């Protein structure tokens, strides 16, 4: 059986066992999580999130630039008022450059990916700082939103908060 | 206590209780899930995914156009070979237009969001078809990748597969 058929059958068992219930559309705890697509991260598990608690935005790396569209919708239409950015150890984004991946796509698929910034990074902590700053500085998010950054250790399961250094004043 | 402090403390309890373990970086079941950030969707729960099984990409609406960067990384660097696109009932993306949200951002924040396509949709099934086709037609994904589309009912917890009509031949 194909993996998607397996998932579909697993959902059938899930839905058959579940008591139907209605939860409101806006997240109960008014928080949005931005994290990586990595298979070893279960946001609900590691943060004890219940169904209905939080928006969970995931992409390769947990990059904020790509999450911004979703965060504007989350804040303006659905009332979230805090953001946690969570990157993680042993992330695939640490293993390549745009040029390497573009070359690989060309070699393996014959396709041109040169127009895409794949948003890789070479320093995990720096990537968290960059992403928290990007969101903190965005005029598209609610002023004074608590935006905090973390590194998740996929081995231990533990989050560590990343301190965000103050920006140097411009011109200095 | 702030919600992010609550999540951080919940993680401390989680990590303290967890036996550290190492899983490989590539997803064991070689599948990527694309779905919405909606708080009522727990992908691991509804699909019986174990830690390490699958890439999970989530954004407002579960839109494929925004997921494409992550899917290229997922396939080329981490070996996934199937994609499930899952949109859902009662989705916030059905409730606004780009113009409405841009006007709201301007009124509430004084910021200009006119350059952003927020990727809303007015027909749930059509949005799934559009996104499956976008990925099926992309030269950046592995040819012959099984790419299937579903609607998740947030009340019943049940997935329904969306049939993807054949495209009309060009010129007809």
Tab-separated table of C-alpha atoms in Angstrom:
chain	number	residue	atom	x	y	z
A	1	UNK	CA	0.000	0.000	0.000
A	2	UNK	CA	1.308	3.517	-0.748
A	3	UNK	CA	2.239	5.742	2.176
A	4	UNK	CA	-0.576	8.188	1.396
A	5	UNK	CA	-3.079	5.315	1.413
A	6	UNK	CA	-1.670	4.257	4.790
A	7	UNK	CA	-2.148	7.803	6.156
A	8	UNK	CA	-5.667	7.933	4.757
A	9	UNK	CA	-6.554	4.631	6.424
A	10	UNK	CA	-4.991	5.783	9.691
A	11	UNK	CA	-7.209	8.867	9.531
A	12	UNK	CA	-10.250	6.684	8.971
A	13	UNK	CA	-9.482	4.839	12.197
A	14	UNK	CA	-8.832	8.171	13.980
A	15	UNK	CA	-12.104	9.735	12.843
A	16	UNK	CA	-14.111	6.625	13.618
A	17	UNK	CA	-12.806	6.627	17.190
A	18	UNK	CA	-13.131	10.378	17.718
A	19	UNK	CA	-16.141	12.055	19.222
A	20	UNK	CA	-16.996	14.923	16.844
A	21	UNK	CA	-16.440	18.285	18.458
A	22	UNK	CA	-16.407	21.943	17.555
A	23	UNK	CA	-13.672	24.324	18.537
A	24	UNK	CA	-13.573	28.015	17.680
A	25	UNK	CA	-11.478	29.122	14.703
A	26	UNK	CA	-9.266	31.608	16.656
A	27	UNK	CA	-6.474	29.925	18.649
A	28	UNK	CA	-7.449	29.710	22.323
A	29	UNK	CA	-4.010	30.664	23.632
A	30	UNK	CA	-3.458	33.463	21.105
A	31	UNK	CA	-0.001	32.285	20.104
A	32	UNK	CA	1.653	31.370	16.801
A	33	UNK	CA	4.574	28.938	16.578
A	34	UNK	CA	7.023	29.168	13.661
A	35	UNK	CA	9.173	26.083	13.292
A	36	UNK	CA	10.832	23.699	10.856
A	37	UNK	CA	9.139	20.950	8.828
A	38	UNK	CA	11.650	18.475	10.309
A	39	UNK	CA	10.102	15.044	10.886
A	40	UNK	CA	11.538	14.779	14.393
A	41	UNK	CA	9.625	17.794	15.717
A	42	UNK	CA	6.108	17.275	17.057
A	43	UNK	CA	5.119	20.793	18.134
A	44	UNK	CA	1.999	19.646	19.980
A	45	UNK	CA	4.022	17.107	21.933
A	46	UNK	CA	7.029	19.209	22.836
A	47	UNK	CA	4.935	22.234	23.893
A	48	UNK	CA	1.897	20.400	25.312
A	49	UNK	CA	-0.444	22.103	22.873
A	50	UNK	CA	-4.054	20.944	22.840
A	51	UNK	CA	-6.181	20.990	19.717
A	52	UNK	CA	-7.355	24.566	19.235
A	53	UNK	CA	-4.514	26.201	21.192
A	54	UNK	CA	-2.100	27.693	18.669
A	55	UNK	CA	-1.320	28.387	15.038
A	56	UNK	CA	1.583	26.239	13.887
A	57	UNK	CA	3.525	27.465	10.861
A	58	UNK	CA	6.189	25.114	9.515
A	59	UNK	CA	8.582	25.315	6.602
A	60	UNK	CA	12.118	24.235	5.763
A	61	UNK	CA	14.174	25.841	8.517
A	62	UNK	CA	11.259	27.552	10.267
A	63	UNK	CA	12.151	30.722	8.393
A	64	UNK	CA	10.307	33.887	9.415
A	65	UNK	CA	10.499	35.604	6.040
A	66	UNK	CA	8.245	32.921	4.577
A	67	UNK	CA	6.015	32.800	7.673
A	68	UNK	CA	5.204	36.523	7.594
A	69	UNK	CA	2.163	36.162	5.310
A	70	UNK	CA	0.675	33.599	7.674
A	71	UNK	CA	1.494	35.664	10.768
A	72	UNK	CA	-0.309	38.728	9.401
A	73	UNK	CA	-3.408	36.574	8.846
A	74	UNK	CA	-2.951	35.008	12.292
A	75	UNK	CA	-2.788	38.377	14.044
A	76	UNK	CA	-5.240	40.483	12.072
A	77	UNK	CA	-7.975	37.920	11.433
A	78	UNK	CA	-7.558	35.435	14.251
A	79	UNK	CA	-6.222	37.447	17.168
A	80	UNK	CA	-2.878	35.850	18.043
A	81	UNK	CA	-0.619	38.163	20.030
A	82	UNK	CA	2.647	36.265	20.611
A	83	UNK	CA	5.140	34.452	18.376
A	84	UNK	CA	7.691	31.761	19.197
A	85	UNK	CA	10.332	31.022	16.544
A	86	UNK	CA	11.859	27.561	17.020
A	87	UNK	CA	14.830	26.331	14.969
A	88	UNK	CA	16.583	23.072	15.860
A	89	UNK	CA	19.831	21.138	16.097
A	90	UNK	CA	20.903	18.867	13.202
A	91	UNK	CA	18.819	20.946	10.783
A	92	UNK	CA	19.092	20.155	7.080
A	93	UNK	CA	19.303	23.884	6.354
A	94	UNK	CA	22.848	23.856	7.741
A	95	UNK	CA	24.015	21.409	5.064
A	96	UNK	CA	23.793	23.279	1.764
A	97	UNK	CA	24.031	26.598	-0.063
A	98	UNK	CA	21.646	28.063	-2.629
A	99	UNK	CA	24.226	27.441	-5.320
A	100	UNK	CA	24.694	23.796	-4.361
A	101	UNK	CA	20.971	23.062	-4.354
A	102	UNK	CA	20.376	24.951	-7.602
A	103	UNK	CA	23.161	22.898	-9.211
A	104	UNK	CA	21.634	19.681	-7.856
A	105	UNK	CA	18.146	20.565	-9.128
A	106	UNK	CA	19.606	21.280	-12.570
A	107	UNK	CA	21.579	18.026	-12.607
A	108	UNK	CA	18.810	15.777	-11.307
A	109	UNK	CA	15.701	17.377	-12.780
A	110	UNK	CA	16.986	19.599	-15.559
A	111	UNK	CA	15.044	22.455	-13.982
A	112	UNK	CA	16.089	26.009	-13.195
A	113	UNK	CA	15.805	26.908	-9.516
A	114	UNK	CA	18.140	29.890	-9.724
A	115	UNK	CA	15.309	32.307	-8.940
A	116	UNK	CA	14.607	30.694	-5.551
A	117	UNK	CA	16.221	31.659	-2.268
A	118	UNK	CA	16.075	28.386	-0.342
A	119	UNK	CA	16.880	30.309	2.880
A	120	UNK	CA	19.687	28.026	4.123
A	121	UNK	CA	21.836	29.127	7.041
A	122	UNK	CA	25.296	28.337	8.347
A	123	UNK	CA	24.859	29.316	12.012
A	124	UNK	CA	21.894	28.041	13.981
A	125	UNK	CA	21.795	30.676	16.703
A	126	UNK	CA	22.354	33.468	14.167
A	127	UNK	CA	19.397	32.190	12.124
A	128	UNK	CA	17.117	32.470	15.156
A	129	UNK	CA	18.335	35.987	15.910
A	130	UNK	CA	17.876	37.018	12.275
A	131	UNK	CA	14.325	35.661	12.199
A	132	UNK	CA	13.240	37.200	15.517
A	133	UNK	CA	14.609	40.541	14.362
A	134	UNK	CA	12.877	40.283	11.008
A	135	UNK	CA	9.530	39.837	12.744
A	136	UNK	CA	10.213	42.383	15.482
A	137	UNK	CA	11.117	44.970	12.853
A	138	UNK	CA	8.182	44.215	10.550
A	139	UNK	CA	5.569	46.975	10.333
A	140	UNK	CA	3.072	44.277	9.336
A	141	UNK	CA	2.892	42.775	12.820
A	142	UNK	CA	1.205	44.193	15.893
A	143	UNK	CA	3.547	46.549	17.789
A	144	UNK	CA	4.820	45.167	21.103
A	145	UNK	CA	4.118	41.564	20.092
A	146	UNK	CA	6.260	39.298	22.291
A	147	UNK	CA	8.469	37.530	19.730
A	148	UNK	CA	10.967	35.087	21.190
A	149	UNK	CA	13.427	32.656	19.677
A	150	UNK	CA	14.425	29.131	20.683
A	151	UNK	CA	16.601	26.225	19.636
A	152	UNK	CA	15.081	22.757	19.966
A	153	UNK	CA	17.488	19.889	20.622
A	154	UNK	CA	16.141	16.926	18.610
A	155	UNK	CA	18.129	14.517	20.779
A	156	UNK	CA	17.124	15.677	24.256
A	157	UNK	CA	13.778	17.225	23.339
A	158	UNK	CA	14.701	20.401	25.188
A	159	UNK	CA	14.195	24.036	24.136
A	160	UNK	CA	16.813	26.672	24.871
A	161	UNK	CA	15.927	30.333	24.513
A	162	UNK	CA	18.179	32.440	22.305
A	163	UNK	CA	19.041	35.876	23.651
A	164	UNK	CA	18.477	38.581	21.075
A	165	UNK	CA	21.278	41.148	21.252
A	166	UNK	CA	20.252	44.784	20.953
A	167	UNK	CA	20.864	46.146	17.482
A	168	UNK	CA	23.707	48.632	17.196
A	169	UNK	CA	22.303	52.115	16.669
A	170	UNK	CA	22.278	52.934	12.982
A	171	UNK	CA	25.388	54.738	11.840
A	172	UNK	CA	27.575	53.313	14.593
B	1	UNK	CA	2.729	34.046	33.240
B	2	UNK	CA	2.960	34.762	29.515
B	3	UNK	CA	1.867	32.078	27.066
B	4	UNK	CA	5.406	31.640	25.734
B	5	UNK	CA	6.695	31.116	29.284
B	6	UNK	CA	3.958	28.516	29.758
B	7	UNK	CA	5.057	26.704	26.582
B	8	UNK	CA	8.688	26.854	27.666
B	9	UNK	CA	7.841	25.355	31.050
B	10	UNK	CA	5.718	22.674	29.395
B	11	UNK	CA	8.731	21.775	27.254
B	12	UNK	CA	10.916	21.553	30.350
B	13	UNK	CA	8.526	18.966	31.776
B	14	UNK	CA	8.417	17.141	28.423
B	15	UNK	CA	12.209	16.984	28.070
B	16	UNK	CA	12.707	15.935	31.666
B	17	UNK	CA	10.331	13.015	31.188
B	18	UNK	CA	11.662	12.003	27.768
B	19	UNK	CA	14.350	9.440	27.204
B	20	UNK	CA	16.844	11.112	24.815
B	21	UNK	CA	16.897	9.394	21.455
B	22	UNK	CA	18.368	9.890	18.009
B	23	UNK	CA	16.374	9.573	14.833
B	24	UNK	CA	17.766	10.013	11.315
B	25	UNK	CA	17.258	13.370	9.600
B	26	UNK	CA	15.453	11.976	6.493
B	27	UNK	CA	11.772	11.179	7.117
B	28	UNK	CA	11.307	7.443	7.609
B	29	UNK	CA	8.120	7.228	5.531
B	30	UNK	CA	9.411	9.484	2.740
B	31	UNK	CA	6.305	11.660	2.685
B	32	UNK	CA	5.680	15.392	3.014
B	33	UNK	CA	2.391	16.808	4.316
B	34	UNK	CA	1.285	20.317	3.289
B	35	UNK	CA	-1.488	21.686	5.466
B	36	UNK	CA	-2.891	24.772	7.169
B	37	UNK	CA	-1.580	26.428	10.347
B	38	UNK	CA	-5.109	26.101	11.800
B	39	UNK	CA	-5.043	25.432	15.544
B	40	UNK	CA	-7.587	22.623	15.262
B	41	UNK	CA	-5.377	20.423	13.066
B	42	UNK	CA	-2.894	18.096	14.747
B	43	UNK	CA	-1.247	16.385	11.763
B	44	UNK	CA	0.513	13.769	13.885
B	45	UNK	CA	-2.761	12.862	15.564
B	46	UNK	CA	-5.049	12.748	12.566
B	47	UNK	CA	-2.582	10.756	10.420
B	48	UNK	CA	-0.971	8.635	13.163
B	49	UNK	CA	2.478	9.993	12.387
B	50	UNK	CA	5.290	8.989	14.691
B	51	UNK	CA	8.259	11.235	15.400
B	52	UNK	CA	10.613	10.911	12.441
B	53	UNK	CA	7.978	9.826	9.922
B	54	UNK	CA	7.174	12.816	7.729
B	55	UNK	CA	7.940	16.398	6.842
B	56	UNK	CA	5.081	18.651	7.882
B	57	UNK	CA	4.787	21.994	6.101
B	58	UNK	CA	2.127	24.369	7.416
B	59	UNK	CA	1.073	27.866	6.436
B	60	UNK	CA	-2.109	29.911	6.268
B	61	UNK	CA	-4.340	27.811	4.025
B	62	UNK	CA	-1.827	25.036	3.397
B	63	UNK	CA	-0.932	26.738	0.128
B	64	UNK	CA	1.359	24.846	-2.223
B	65	UNK	CA	2.893	27.898	-3.872
B	66	UNK	CA	4.512	28.842	-0.580
B	67	UNK	CA	5.387	25.231	0.266
B	68	UNK	CA	7.333	24.645	-2.960
B	69	UNK	CA	10.685	25.856	-1.570
B	70	UNK	CA	10.362	23.418	1.334
B	71	UNK	CA	9.256	20.555	-0.927
B	72	UNK	CA	12.292	20.920	-3.180
B	73	UNK	CA	14.528	20.666	-0.098
B	74	UNK	CA	12.446	17.758	1.201
B	75	UNK	CA	12.795	15.793	-2.042
B	76	UNK	CA	16.323	16.620	-3.177
B	77	UNK	CA	18.119	16.616	0.169
B	78	UNK	CA	15.987	14.378	2.347
B	79	UNK	CA	14.467	11.858	-0.034
B	80	UNK	CA	10.707	12.270	0.328
B	81	UNK	CA	8.787	10.890	-2.632
B	82	UNK	CA	5.087	11.605	-1.971
B	83	UNK	CA	3.055	14.712	-1.086
B	84	UNK	CA	-0.349	15.048	0.580
B	85	UNK	CA	-2.018	18.480	0.400
B	86	UNK	CA	-4.646	18.884	3.129
B	87	UNK	CA	-6.963	21.903	3.287
B	88	UNK	CA	-9.870	21.971	5.746
B	89	UNK	CA	-13.433	22.996	6.460
B	90	UNK	CA	-14.129	26.306	8.250
B	91	UNK	CA	-10.787	27.710	7.027
B	92	UNK	CA	-10.036	31.362	7.734
B	93	UNK	CA	-8.781	31.718	4.155
B	94	UNK	CA	-12.388	31.552	2.968
B	95	UNK	CA	-13.293	34.718	4.884
B	96	UNK	CA	-11.385	37.563	3.242
B	97	UNK	CA	-9.892	38.977	0.059
B	98	UNK	CA	-6.433	40.463	-0.491
B	99	UNK	CA	-7.994	43.892	-0.755
B	100	UNK	CA	-9.921	43.532	2.505
B	101	UNK	CA	-6.870	42.409	4.454
B	102	UNK	CA	-4.635	45.073	2.920
B	103	UNK	CA	-7.199	47.704	3.929
B	104	UNK	CA	-7.344	46.270	7.459
B	105	UNK	CA	-3.554	46.256	7.821
B	106	UNK	CA	-3.456	49.881	6.694
B	107	UNK	CA	-6.231	50.922	9.079
B	108	UNK	CA	-4.954	49.025	12.130
B	109	UNK	CA	-1.179	49.249	11.697
B	110	UNK	CA	-0.650	52.053	9.197
B	111	UNK	CA	1.436	49.626	7.147
B	112	UNK	CA	1.394	48.857	3.442
B	113	UNK	CA	0.687	45.195	2.647
B	114	UNK	CA	-0.347	45.820	-0.930
B	115	UNK	CA	2.659	43.906	-2.263
B	116	UNK	CA	1.617	40.685	-0.552
B	117	UNK	CA	-0.603	37.996	-2.028
B	118	UNK	CA	-2.193	36.480	1.077
B	119	UNK	CA	-3.378	33.513	-1.042
B	120	UNK	CA	-7.009	33.485	0.142
B	121	UNK	CA	-9.556	31.311	-1.640
B	122	UNK	CA	-13.306	31.288	-2.086
B	123	UNK	CA	-13.854	27.592	-2.890
B	124	UNK	CA	-12.311	24.933	-0.707
B	125	UNK	CA	-12.302	22.061	-3.177
B	126	UNK	CA	-11.032	24.326	-5.956
B	127	UNK	CA	-8.142	25.434	-3.739
B	128	UNK	CA	-7.068	21.816	-3.257
B	129	UNK	CA	-7.264	21.125	-6.991
B	130	UNK	CA	-5.288	24.277	-7.757
B	131	UNK	CA	-2.567	23.352	-5.290
B	132	UNK	CA	-2.245	19.723	-6.387
B	133	UNK	CA	-1.977	20.885	-9.983
B	134	UNK	CA	0.616	23.517	-9.125
B	135	UNK	CA	2.832	20.848	-7.591
B	136	UNK	CA	2.119	18.225	-10.256
B	137	UNK	CA	3.046	20.710	-12.965
B	138	UNK	CA	6.180	22.013	-11.239
B	139	UNK	CA	9.460	21.076	-12.933
B	140	UNK	CA	11.122	21.502	-9.524
B	141	UNK	CA	9.607	18.320	-8.085
B	142	UNK	CA	10.515	14.720	-8.880
B	143	UNK	CA	8.561	13.466	-11.916
B	144	UNK	CA	5.867	10.900	-11.082
B	145	UNK	CA	5.663	12.003	-7.437
B	146	UNK	CA	2.300	10.862	-6.062
B	147	UNK	CA	0.653	14.186	-5.113
B	148	UNK	CA	-2.837	13.866	-3.676
B	149	UNK	CA	-5.286	16.360	-2.217
B	150	UNK	CA	-7.646	16.097	0.743
B	151	UNK	CA	-10.151	18.092	2.750
B	152	UNK	CA	-10.039	17.664	6.530
B	153	UNK	CA	-13.316	18.129	8.391
B	154	UNK	CA	-12.408	19.903	11.645
B	155	UNK	CA	-15.680	18.764	13.206
B	156	UNK	CA	-15.586	15.037	12.429
B	157	UNK	CA	-11.821	14.668	12.130
B	158	UNK	CA	-12.219	12.884	8.799
B	159	UNK	CA	-10.254	13.326	5.576
B	160	UNK	CA	-11.962	13.198	2.191
B	161	UNK	CA	-9.883	12.853	-0.943
B	162	UNK	CA	-10.450	15.437	-3.662
B	163	UNK	CA	-10.548	14.093	-7.193
B	164	UNK	CA	-8.298	16.051	-9.514
B	165	UNK	CA	-10.006	16.493	-12.903
B	166	UNK	CA	-7.822	16.071	-15.948
B	167	UNK	CA	-6.787	19.389	-17.418
B	168	UNK	CA	-8.372	20.294	-20.723
B	169	UNK	CA	-5.828	19.946	-23.510
B	170	UNK	CA	-4.318	23.319	-24.300
B	171	UNK	CA	-6.130	25.116	-27.091
B	172	UNK	CA	-9.427	23.317	-26.543
